[in-house]
Amino acid sequence: MMREMVTRYGREGLGFLWVIGEPLLFCLGVIAMWSVLKPPYEHGVRVGAFVMTGYMCLLLLRHFIQHSLGAIQANVGLLHHRQVRIIHVYAARAMVEFMGTTAAFLAVFIILFAMGQVSLPKMPLLLYWGWLSLAWLSFGLAILLSALAVRFEVVERVTQLFTYMLIPLSGAFFTVSIVPPAYREAFLLVPMPNAVEMVRAGFFGEFFEAYYHPFYPALCGTILLFAGLLVLATALKYVDVE
């Protein structure tokens, strides 16, 4: 994991701090933009808190996917070591992204808390579970897409488009409560909104109208991870280990 951070961010300048600084700056920028363009409250909560809980979830998913693509090619030299397995490379990248985005989430929360824009989480255990289940879902999806990209070159090219398609499907910038009841359960078949709703419900408490299935994101993440490992096992022969 330390090698991954040094390779990606270098030893000079911000270095390791950029793991936190990159998602932090993205989130603060979006909060500033929404604060100018939107009314003070969005869906019954302050706009800063609403953006924080949604955009950080979206960043976590997108960073998991983006930094998993090409992970094998970038670390192919490590595969000469018997102790190193492919899953270790992916796990190291996932841990870097998880810790960096979590630290950035905490930093944004501290800033908004100091400004009086947010209060302490009302249901912290639900918040933690939502965040962890989202990370597990992101890891499973990242493994599957990365394995497919090793096997089929076109997958890597369309993944960027796929991550943009996740923006309206993620529930990051709206709540499930505004989805018409006739379509709500169908929308919740997409696993990510369930995790985002849990994060928001954990922050804002019972007065926030949330809809989610608590174990669905983790279940989907497990299925995606299993499928990704199966694809990866068949795709390794396409990796040129020199």
Short mmCIF file of C-alpha atoms in Angstrom, two decimals:
data_model
loop_
_atom_site.label_atom_id
_atom_site.label_comp_id
_atom_site.label_asym_id
_atom_site.label_seq_id
_atom_site.Cartn_x
_atom_site.Cartn_y
_atom_site.Cartn_z
CA MET A 1 0.00 0.00 0.00
CA MET A 2 2.86 2.39 0.79
CA ARG A 3 4.44 1.52 -2.56
CA GLU A 4 1.16 2.34 -4.29
CA MET A 5 1.00 5.80 -2.69
CA VAL A 6 4.65 6.58 -3.47
CA THR A 7 4.25 5.40 -7.07
CA ARG A 8 1.12 7.43 -7.65
CA TYR A 9 1.86 10.65 -5.74
CA GLY A 10 5.65 10.70 -5.39
CA ARG A 11 7.80 11.65 -2.42
CA GLU A 12 7.89 15.41 -2.95
CA GLY A 13 5.33 18.18 -2.65
CA LEU A 14 2.02 17.16 -1.13
CA GLY A 15 2.87 13.50 -1.64
CA PHE A 16 0.67 11.31 0.52
CA LEU A 17 -1.50 14.29 1.50
CA TRP A 18 -2.83 14.40 -2.04
CA VAL A 19 -4.67 11.13 -1.32
CA ILE A 20 -6.86 13.25 0.95
CA GLY A 21 -6.46 16.58 -0.81
CA GLU A 22 -7.82 15.48 -4.19
CA PRO A 23 -11.30 14.33 -3.04
CA LEU A 24 -11.37 17.13 -0.44
CA LEU A 25 -10.91 19.85 -3.05
CA PHE A 26 -13.44 18.26 -5.39
CA CYS A 27 -16.09 18.11 -2.67
CA LEU A 28 -15.47 21.62 -1.34
CA GLY A 29 -15.64 22.96 -4.89
CA VAL A 30 -19.02 21.35 -5.54
CA ILE A 31 -20.33 22.55 -2.15
CA ALA A 32 -19.23 26.11 -2.96
CA MET A 33 -20.92 25.97 -6.37
CA TRP A 34 -24.18 24.58 -4.97
CA SER A 35 -24.17 27.14 -2.15
CA VAL A 36 -24.16 29.91 -4.77
CA LEU A 37 -26.68 28.35 -7.16
CA LYS A 38 -29.07 26.65 -4.75
CA PRO A 39 -31.27 27.81 -1.84
CA PRO A 40 -29.89 27.29 1.70
CA TYR A 41 -31.83 24.04 2.12
CA GLU A 42 -32.09 21.08 -0.25
CA HIS A 43 -34.62 18.32 0.48
CA GLY A 44 -35.07 19.65 4.00
CA VAL A 45 -31.37 19.75 4.97
CA ARG A 46 -28.65 22.34 4.54
CA VAL A 47 -27.22 22.31 1.05
CA GLY A 48 -23.62 21.81 2.24
CA ALA A 49 -24.52 18.74 4.27
CA PHE A 50 -26.64 17.37 1.42
CA VAL A 51 -23.83 17.73 -1.12
CA MET A 52 -21.25 16.33 1.30
CA THR A 53 -23.17 13.11 1.94
CA GLY A 54 -23.94 12.58 -1.74
CA TYR A 55 -20.83 13.72 -3.55
CA MET A 56 -18.38 11.93 -1.26
CA CYS A 57 -20.27 8.69 -1.91
CA LEU A 58 -20.04 9.29 -5.65
CA LEU A 59 -16.32 10.07 -5.40
CA LEU A 60 -15.68 6.87 -3.46
CA LEU A 61 -17.29 4.75 -6.17
CA ARG A 62 -15.66 6.57 -9.09
CA HIS A 63 -12.18 6.55 -7.53
CA PHE A 64 -12.38 2.82 -6.80
CA ILE A 65 -13.23 2.15 -10.43
CA GLN A 66 -10.81 4.61 -12.04
CA HIS A 67 -7.77 3.57 -10.04
CA SER A 68 -8.44 -0.15 -10.44
CA LEU A 69 -8.30 0.05 -14.23
CA GLY A 70 -4.79 -0.68 -15.39
CA ALA A 71 -3.72 -1.83 -11.93
CA ILE A 72 -2.27 -5.08 -13.26
CA GLN A 73 -0.38 -3.45 -16.11
CA ALA A 74 1.09 -0.82 -13.77
CA ASN A 75 2.30 -3.45 -11.27
CA VAL A 76 3.07 -6.36 -13.56
CA GLY A 77 6.65 -6.52 -12.28
CA LEU A 78 5.42 -7.43 -8.81
CA LEU A 79 3.82 -10.60 -10.12
CA HIS A 80 7.26 -12.21 -10.32
CA HIS A 81 7.18 -12.47 -6.52
CA ARG A 82 5.43 -15.58 -5.29
CA GLN A 83 3.99 -13.79 -2.26
CA VAL A 84 2.22 -11.21 -4.43
CA ARG A 85 -1.14 -12.09 -5.93
CA ILE A 86 -3.32 -10.08 -8.29
CA ILE A 87 -5.88 -9.49 -5.56
CA HIS A 88 -3.16 -7.89 -3.40
CA VAL A 89 -2.63 -5.21 -6.05
CA TYR A 90 -6.32 -4.42 -6.23
CA ALA A 91 -6.73 -4.51 -2.45
CA ALA A 92 -3.84 -2.06 -1.98
CA ARG A 93 -5.35 0.42 -4.42
CA ALA A 94 -8.78 0.02 -2.84
CA MET A 95 -7.40 0.67 0.65
CA VAL A 96 -5.62 3.82 -0.53
CA GLU A 97 -8.83 5.14 -2.06
CA PHE A 98 -10.96 4.15 0.92
CA MET A 99 -8.67 5.78 3.48
CA GLY A 100 -8.15 8.90 1.38
CA THR A 101 -11.84 9.46 0.64
CA THR A 102 -12.83 8.67 4.23
CA ALA A 103 -10.28 11.16 5.56
CA ALA A 104 -11.53 13.76 3.06
CA PHE A 105 -15.12 13.08 4.16
CA LEU A 106 -14.08 13.65 7.77
CA ALA A 107 -12.22 16.84 6.85
CA VAL A 108 -15.24 18.26 5.00
CA PHE A 109 -17.46 17.35 7.95
CA ILE A 110 -15.14 19.13 10.40
CA ILE A 111 -15.10 22.25 8.21
CA LEU A 112 -18.90 22.33 7.87
CA PHE A 113 -19.35 21.53 11.56
CA ALA A 114 -17.12 24.47 12.50
CA MET A 115 -19.26 26.67 10.23
CA GLY A 116 -22.46 25.45 11.87
CA GLN A 117 -23.68 23.80 8.67
CA VAL A 118 -23.92 20.25 10.07
CA SER A 119 -24.45 18.61 13.43
CA LEU A 120 -23.11 15.33 14.76
CA PRO A 121 -24.52 12.21 13.06
CA LYS A 122 -27.84 11.15 14.57
CA MET A 123 -27.37 7.42 13.88
CA PRO A 124 -23.63 6.80 13.53
CA LEU A 125 -23.87 3.01 13.21
CA LEU A 126 -26.17 3.35 10.21
CA LEU A 127 -23.79 5.93 8.74
CA TYR A 128 -20.81 3.59 9.17
CA TRP A 129 -22.68 0.64 7.69
CA GLY A 130 -23.82 2.67 4.69
CA TRP A 131 -20.27 3.90 4.04
CA LEU A 132 -18.68 0.46 4.46
CA SER A 133 -21.29 -1.28 2.32
CA LEU A 134 -20.74 1.35 -0.38
CA ALA A 135 -16.99 0.70 -0.24
CA TRP A 136 -17.57 -3.05 -0.55
CA LEU A 137 -19.94 -2.51 -3.48
CA SER A 138 -17.39 -0.20 -5.13
CA PHE A 139 -14.62 -2.78 -4.65
CA GLY A 140 -16.69 -5.55 -6.22
CA LEU A 141 -17.67 -3.40 -9.20
CA ALA A 142 -14.08 -2.19 -9.64
CA ILE A 143 -12.73 -5.75 -9.68
CA LEU A 144 -15.30 -6.86 -12.26
CA LEU A 145 -14.72 -3.90 -14.58
CA SER A 146 -10.95 -4.19 -14.25
CA ALA A 147 -11.04 -7.91 -15.03
CA LEU A 148 -13.21 -7.27 -18.08
CA ALA A 149 -10.83 -4.50 -19.17
CA VAL A 150 -7.94 -6.98 -19.09
CA ARG A 151 -9.91 -9.37 -21.28
CA PHE A 152 -11.59 -6.82 -23.55
CA GLU A 153 -9.78 -3.57 -24.35
CA VAL A 154 -13.00 -1.75 -25.23
CA VAL A 155 -14.22 -2.02 -21.63
CA GLU A 156 -11.55 0.37 -20.40
CA ARG A 157 -12.60 2.89 -23.04
CA VAL A 158 -16.30 2.84 -22.14
CA THR A 159 -15.82 2.75 -18.37
CA GLN A 160 -15.42 6.52 -18.23
CA LEU A 161 -18.82 6.86 -19.89
CA PHE A 162 -20.20 4.30 -17.46
CA THR A 163 -19.03 6.30 -14.44
CA TYR A 164 -20.80 9.38 -15.81
CA MET A 165 -23.97 7.33 -16.22
CA LEU A 166 -23.73 6.48 -12.52
CA ILE A 167 -24.28 10.14 -11.56
CA PRO A 168 -28.06 10.18 -12.19
CA LEU A 169 -28.41 6.58 -10.99
CA SER A 170 -26.48 7.03 -7.75
CA GLY A 171 -28.90 9.22 -5.83
CA ALA A 172 -25.99 11.47 -4.93
CA PHE A 173 -27.77 14.71 -5.88
CA PHE A 174 -31.37 13.83 -5.02
CA THR A 175 -33.21 11.67 -2.53
CA VAL A 176 -35.15 8.50 -3.24
CA SER A 177 -38.20 10.15 -1.64
CA ILE A 178 -38.74 12.29 -4.75
CA VAL A 179 -38.96 9.21 -6.98
CA PRO A 180 -42.65 8.43 -7.65
CA PRO A 181 -43.82 5.57 -5.40
CA ALA A 182 -44.72 3.46 -8.42
CA TYR A 183 -41.08 3.46 -9.54
CA ARG A 184 -39.31 3.66 -6.19
CA GLU A 185 -38.72 -0.05 -5.66
CA ALA A 186 -37.52 -0.42 -9.23
CA PHE A 187 -35.05 2.42 -8.68
CA LEU A 188 -33.80 0.77 -5.49
CA LEU A 189 -32.76 -2.25 -7.54
CA VAL A 190 -29.73 -0.09 -8.31
CA PRO A 191 -27.57 -0.83 -5.26
CA MET A 192 -25.79 2.51 -4.86
CA PRO A 193 -28.82 4.66 -3.87
CA ASN A 194 -29.46 2.27 -0.98
CA ALA A 195 -26.01 2.97 0.45
CA VAL A 196 -26.28 6.73 -0.12
CA GLU A 197 -29.66 6.80 1.62
CA MET A 198 -28.17 4.96 4.61
CA VAL A 199 -25.33 7.48 4.84
CA ARG A 200 -27.80 10.36 4.78
CA ALA A 201 -30.21 8.72 7.21
CA GLY A 202 -27.29 8.11 9.57
CA PHE A 203 -26.35 11.78 9.39
CA PHE A 204 -29.75 13.45 9.51
CA GLY A 205 -31.75 11.03 11.63
CA GLU A 206 -35.39 10.08 11.64
CA PHE A 207 -36.74 13.36 10.26
CA PHE A 208 -35.00 12.60 6.95
CA GLU A 209 -37.30 10.53 4.74
CA ALA A 210 -35.06 7.70 3.58
CA TYR A 211 -35.77 4.54 1.61
CA TYR A 212 -33.26 1.70 1.43
CA HIS A 213 -32.63 -2.01 1.80
CA PRO A 214 -29.80 -2.24 4.36
CA PHE A 215 -28.06 -5.42 3.17
CA TYR A 216 -28.66 -5.10 -0.57
CA PRO A 217 -25.49 -3.10 -1.45
CA ALA A 218 -23.26 -5.53 0.44
CA LEU A 219 -24.94 -8.50 -1.25
CA CYS A 220 -24.49 -6.93 -4.69
CA GLY A 221 -20.87 -6.15 -3.86
CA THR A 222 -20.22 -9.78 -2.94
CA ILE A 223 -21.81 -11.04 -6.17
CA LEU A 224 -19.85 -8.53 -8.26
CA LEU A 225 -16.60 -9.45 -6.49
CA PHE A 226 -17.16 -13.16 -7.04
CA ALA A 227 -17.96 -12.57 -10.72
CA GLY A 228 -14.92 -10.31 -11.06
CA LEU A 229 -12.59 -12.91 -9.58
CA LEU A 230 -13.94 -15.55 -11.96
CA VAL A 231 -13.38 -13.28 -14.96
CA LEU A 232 -9.96 -12.30 -13.66
CA ALA A 233 -8.91 -15.94 -13.37
CA THR A 234 -9.63 -16.45 -17.07
CA ALA A 235 -8.16 -13.10 -18.11
CA LEU A 236 -4.71 -13.54 -16.56
CA LYS A 237 -3.42 -15.36 -19.63
CA TYR A 238 -3.80 -12.08 -21.52
CA VAL A 239 -1.37 -10.33 -19.15
CA ASP A 240 2.19 -10.25 -20.44
CA VAL A 241 4.44 -10.83 -17.43
CA GLU A 242 7.98 -10.07 -18.57
#
